[in-house]
Amino acid sequence: MSIYSAAEPSTTAPAHRIHEAVVTVLDARGEPLAGAEVTVEQTRHAFGFGNIGFDFIGLANGEGNEADERLAELYTGVFNTATLPFYWGRFEPRRGEPDTARLQRTARWFRDRSVALKGHPLVWHTVQPDWLLGLPLDEVERLQRERIRRDVHDFDGLIDTWDAINEVVIMPVFDNGDNAITPLARAKGRIAMIRMAFEEARAANPNVKLLLNDFDLSTAYECLIEGVLEAGIPIDAIGLQTHMHQGYWGEGAVLATVDRFARYGLPLHLTETSLVSGHLMPADIVDLNDYQIPEWPSTPEGEERQADELVRHYRSLVAHPSVEAITYWGLTDADAWLCAPIGLVRADGTPKPSYEALRRLIADEWWLSPTTTIADENGRVAVSGFSGDYLVRVGDAATPITIDRTTDRIQISIPSNN
Amino acid sequence: MSIYSAAEPSTTAPAHRIHEAVVTVLDARGEPLAGAEVTVEQTRHAFGFGNIGFDFIGLANGEGNEADERLAELYTGVFNTATLPFYWGRFEPRRGEPDTARLQRTARWFRDRSVALKGHPLVWHTVQPDWLLGLPLDEVERLQRERIRRDVHDFDGLIDTWDAINEVVIMPVFDNGDNAITPLARAKGRIAMIRMAFEEARAANPNVKLLLNDFDLSTAYECLIEGVLEAGIPIDAIGLQTHMHQGYWGEGAVLATVDRFARYGLPLHLTETSLVSGHLMPADIVDLNDYQIPEWPSTPEGEERQADELVRHYRSLVAHPSVEAITYWGLTDADAWLCAPIGLVRADGTPKPSYEALRRLIADEWWLSPTTTIADENGRVAVSGFSGDYLVRVGDAATPITIDRTTDRIQISIPSNN
């Protein structure tokens, strides 16, 4: 008996991400297709390689141009998840007129391209609608609860993952401008705010996957998470932001942080990742939002550095067993957050070295391209690859299979006309 | 009808600390003692003005000298509470041989001098017994639980207030040397550690008053407290450490911190307060324990600064309605923590300006010395003073009364032989 390995991903790939399955190919009568040519190709990563989808709302709503189309190709060439913006103040600037239809079309546009979606965020103290200001707290809470239910319900089946609540650590003490949520968080407490978000979201969609998301990765976030878990509020994944405008933290520091949050036995999502391809933001800036400059150019040296750091960042994170998703915060420098050159594509639409490096990693080194082997006398081929979805082709028949830690034997039947 | 004010404390005293009561003095038949000479004097502050009692263990156990006696007089001249050391590693260096008898004698010594006691701490990751090292976690937990029950039980009636658990924010990640508690905290989580401490202490003494105590006054402590409250663990008071070896934070910063923790509606205890009377510790030191120098002299300028800052610190804290106790961390520079000149008394036993300043504040400006007034035609005198215990003397009769926010009318009967 011999088993042929269909393909082996790079030996640099972390072993815990790679799974092996023996696929047995049978004919319509159940007889093994000994000696058949079997071609296996990957179609999707189980790991979430995401980016923000903010730039494609226009395109998805028929307002795109050729540049948007090219950007979309770059997106789907690498990323399998997208974060869509639900900042309340922008999503519903006039009370009762949420931007639901446009975002639904955007979500469908991504879904049609096999990109899974996350909504961001349901509760936050920033980018709040002005019309909340001045209302009594119980009215603010009622409206906040209604907005969660409405939006999670309206996107049920399109968006089943949400940053339920954003930056709770700072929420009750945030003092950068008036907003209606900080006083509510101060009155209710952080954990009650989280309970509110989770309760309403689950009521609207029992299958929803809910994250806490924070930039404060200090002990405070640990204490908050422990309090939430003690309070019996189930967290589906812990969201960790890593905006590195002031320079890459390095694998050691990033993994030490990841380890601290891995202790809770929950999946970790690196929800917001950025690295600049220009000069670094000065180290003395505390709130990144306080550094706004008219022009922040991407430079050749900066682009090389960004590409190098990005690969190191992704390699180290994918190697950590608790991490199940990384979302980069911006595909293009055009309209990038804080005008920082954090994009993987320049404002003129040309890919930076970082884009190519990430594509090589995700869609090449960690990816199984169509590979043909011959089934053994029992109709078997071995498939080894990253957790994810695959297509097994025998003749004209294409059968989708999933490979993960739970599948080691898969049997597929090929219709008789093959 | 006229009511005579027996005395008014300084107008600089915070209004919410001052209460007024009308005391009616009756004779044995219940007739008002109109025109009687009534002398009122304060005997105790309700507010906890504390210090550490570590220096008096020898004296209380018959090992004191004249210098200790003088230090004891300085102590009782100002302070009405004392913190006694229950660092496990020092209290029970050999397993099964706790220092119970000596500490009980010390506690009685303080009690006999009307000084109330607090034990510090029941759970901590520092100053641990070596004999815990290497034991399995469940054994460490069992021993920790037993030690809490034993000590709280052994001191029931002598010590009814405990720092139940010390510095939990850092506990699971503390890495300055081996200890058995950090791994337990890492395995159980912070809130479960707190629950353990509180459960065992209350089981041993249902009337016990339990504090969390931390030096980390950042958002992390807020998040921890919110988690503990959400978990339904009742905290009797929140302990805030303010060791200011690197300089006085200033009233504004201290009160801003106090305000953040006052939000929870719980009493606040400033459990560990220190200000140096010599040069300041360099600002770049993160862990105060990392700054150990052979000599750290108290200087005349430093002593003036310390006295000034101490008064400002106490005035601002006593003015805050949530604060109900301040414990200074060391009466004397002899054997002071980290050899820092944080004492109120020099190593040679002479009081620094800070001692005199604090005495003037607590035992003079905020204190009602014996004051005589004449009862009106209905036998009434008005007493106004800091919340606390008072003695009312008419003739040879001395009647203790308590004045606080709940007492506005007090009636006392004088035996007929007066």
Tab-separated table of N, CA, C and O in Angstrom, chain B residues 268-307:
chain	number	residue	atom	x	y	z
B	268	LEU	N	-13.067	54.507	50.903
B	268	LEU	CA	-11.694	54.413	50.416
B	268	LEU	C	-10.732	54.537	51.598
B	268	LEU	O	-10.896	55.414	52.446
B	269	HIS	N	-9.769	53.645	51.649
B	269	HIS	CA	-8.716	53.722	52.656
B	269	HIS	C	-7.395	53.992	51.958
B	269	HIS	O	-7.006	53.223	51.068
B	270	LEU	N	-6.745	55.056	52.332
B	270	LEU	CA	-5.389	55.296	51.845
B	270	LEU	C	-4.484	54.476	52.762
B	270	LEU	O	-4.116	54.902	53.845
B	271	THR	N	-4.182	53.274	52.313
B	271	THR	CA	-3.624	52.249	53.197
B	271	THR	C	-2.142	52.387	53.460
B	271	THR	O	-1.638	51.889	54.467
B	272	GLU	N	-1.433	52.992	52.521
B	272	GLU	CA	0.021	53.055	52.633
B	272	GLU	C	0.463	54.380	52.051
B	272	GLU	O	0.531	54.532	50.834
B	273	THR	N	0.766	55.313	52.932
B	273	THR	CA	1.115	56.655	52.492
B	273	THR	C	2.541	56.962	52.925
B	273	THR	O	2.899	56.687	54.074
B	274	SER	N	3.337	57.485	52.021
B	274	SER	CA	4.676	57.880	52.434
B	274	SER	C	5.167	59.067	51.626
B	274	SER	O	4.833	59.219	50.455
B	275	LEU	N	5.936	59.916	52.274
B	275	LEU	CA	6.590	61.077	51.670
B	275	LEU	C	7.980	61.156	52.280
B	275	LEU	O	8.119	61.051	53.501
B	276	VAL	N	8.998	61.338	51.465
B	276	VAL	CA	10.354	61.344	52.021
B	276	VAL	C	10.730	62.735	52.519
B	276	VAL	O	10.251	63.748	52.014
B	277	SER	N	11.629	62.738	53.508
B	277	SER	CA	12.159	64.010	54.021
B	277	SER	C	13.628	64.149	53.629
B	277	SER	O	14.396	64.819	54.310
B	278	GLY	N	14.011	63.502	52.551
B	278	GLY	CA	15.366	63.641	52.013
B	278	GLY	C	15.249	63.862	50.518
B	278	GLY	O	14.205	64.300	50.021
B	279	HIS	N	16.304	63.501	49.782
B	279	HIS	CA	16.225	63.662	48.325
B	279	HIS	C	15.165	62.699	47.770
B	279	HIS	O	14.830	61.701	48.415
B	280	LEU	N	14.644	63.027	46.597
B	280	LEU	CA	13.597	62.187	46.003
B	280	LEU	C	14.230	61.024	45.242
B	280	LEU	O	15.330	61.129	44.708
B	281	MET	N	13.506	59.920	45.211
B	281	MET	CA	13.933	58.789	44.382
B	281	MET	C	13.847	59.213	42.908
B	281	MET	O	12.888	59.894	42.536
B	282	PRO	N	14.847	58.840	42.084
B	282	PRO	CA	14.789	59.249	40.665
B	282	PRO	C	13.491	58.795	39.997
B	282	PRO	O	12.977	57.716	40.283
B	283	ALA	N	13.009	59.643	39.116
B	283	ALA	CA	11.696	59.421	38.519
B	283	ALA	C	11.655	58.208	37.599
B	283	ALA	O	10.584	57.677	37.313
B	284	ASP	N	12.830	57.749	37.147
B	284	ASP	CA	12.822	56.657	36.172
B	284	ASP	C	12.729	55.280	36.825
B	284	ASP	O	12.622	54.270	36.124
B	285	ILE	N	12.748	55.211	38.145
B	285	ILE	CA	12.585	53.921	38.817
B	285	ILE	C	11.115	53.499	38.698
B	285	ILE	O	10.224	54.282	39.003
B	286	VAL	N	10.884	52.276	38.254
B	286	VAL	CA	9.497	51.824	38.114
B	286	VAL	C	9.061	51.091	39.380
B	286	VAL	O	8.053	51.421	39.986
B	287	ASP	N	9.818	50.082	39.784
B	287	ASP	CA	9.508	49.371	41.025
B	287	ASP	C	10.348	49.998	42.139
B	287	ASP	O	11.578	49.960	42.097
B	288	LEU	N	9.680	50.577	43.122
B	288	LEU	CA	10.387	51.283	44.201
B	288	LEU	C	11.439	50.390	44.852
B	288	LEU	O	12.467	50.860	45.326
B	289	ASN	N	11.180	49.090	44.870
B	289	ASN	CA	12.105	48.151	45.491
B	289	ASN	C	13.460	48.088	44.767
B	289	ASN	O	14.424	47.551	45.299
B	290	ASP	N	13.485	48.633	43.533
B	290	ASP	CA	14.728	48.582	42.762
B	290	ASP	C	15.694	49.690	43.167
B	290	ASP	O	16.814	49.756	42.647
B	291	TYR	N	15.274	50.585	44.039
B	291	TYR	CA	16.152	51.678	44.448
B	291	TYR	C	16.584	51.445	45.889
B	291	TYR	O	15.862	51.767	46.835
B	292	GLN	N	17.739	50.814	46.044
B	292	GLN	CA	18.242	50.549	47.390
B	292	GLN	C	19.612	51.191	47.489
B	292	GLN	O	20.530	50.831	46.748
B	293	ILE	N	19.748	52.141	48.386
B	293	ILE	CA	21.027	52.824	48.568
B	293	ILE	C	21.443	52.676	50.033
B	293	ILE	O	20.599	52.493	50.902
B	294	PRO	N	22.793	52.728	50.279
B	294	PRO	CA	23.272	52.449	51.638
B	294	PRO	C	22.793	53.498	52.650
B	294	PRO	O	22.495	53.179	53.788
B	295	GLU	N	22.708	54.759	52.207
B	295	GLU	CA	22.287	55.796	53.136
B	295	GLU	C	21.379	56.765	52.416
B	295	GLU	O	21.676	57.201	51.303
B	296	TRP	N	20.310	57.128	53.060
B	296	TRP	CA	19.353	58.057	52.456
B	296	TRP	C	18.969	59.044	53.561
B	296	TRP	O	17.979	58.840	54.255
B	297	PRO	N	19.767	60.102	53.689
B	297	PRO	CA	19.584	60.954	54.871
B	297	PRO	C	18.338	61.850	54.806
B	297	PRO	O	17.910	62.272	53.733
B	298	SER	N	17.792	62.097	55.976
B	298	SER	CA	16.762	63.109	56.145
B	298	SER	C	17.487	64.455	56.224
B	298	SER	O	18.515	64.564	56.894
B	299	THR	N	16.967	65.449	55.504
B	299	THR	CA	17.644	66.753	55.482
B	299	THR	C	16.676	67.821	55.989
B	299	THR	O	15.450	67.637	55.914
B	300	PRO	N	17.235	68.955	56.485
B	300	PRO	CA	16.349	70.026	56.977
B	300	PRO	C	15.364	70.499	55.905
B	300	PRO	O	14.169	70.638	56.167
B	301	GLU	N	15.855	70.736	54.686
B	301	GLU	CA	14.934	71.182	53.621
B	301	GLU	C	13.917	70.090	53.335
B	301	GLU	O	12.732	70.353	53.141
B	302	GLY	N	14.402	68.833	53.280
B	302	GLY	CA	13.511	67.714	53.016
B	302	GLY	C	12.445	67.593	54.094
B	302	GLY	O	11.277	67.293	53.802
B	303	GLU	N	12.821	67.851	55.323
B	303	GLU	CA	11.857	67.732	56.418
B	303	GLU	C	10.790	68.823	56.349
B	303	GLU	O	9.616	68.567	56.629
B	304	GLU	N	11.202	70.025	55.932
B	304	GLU	CA	10.198	71.090	55.782
B	304	GLU	C	9.228	70.750	54.655
B	304	GLU	O	8.026	70.933	54.760
B	305	ARG	N	9.811	70.258	53.552
B	305	ARG	CA	8.967	69.888	52.409
B	305	ARG	C	8.002	68.776	52.800
B	305	ARG	O	6.808	68.824	52.510
B	306	GLN	N	8.522	67.773	53.493
B	306	GLN	CA	7.678	66.648	53.897
B	306	GLN	C	6.512	67.120	54.772
B	306	GLN	O	5.366	66.705	54.585
B	307	ALA	N	6.808	68.012	55.704
B	307	ALA	CA	5.760	68.500	56.614
B	307	ALA	C	4.687	69.244	55.827
B	307	ALA	O	3.478	69.036	56.022
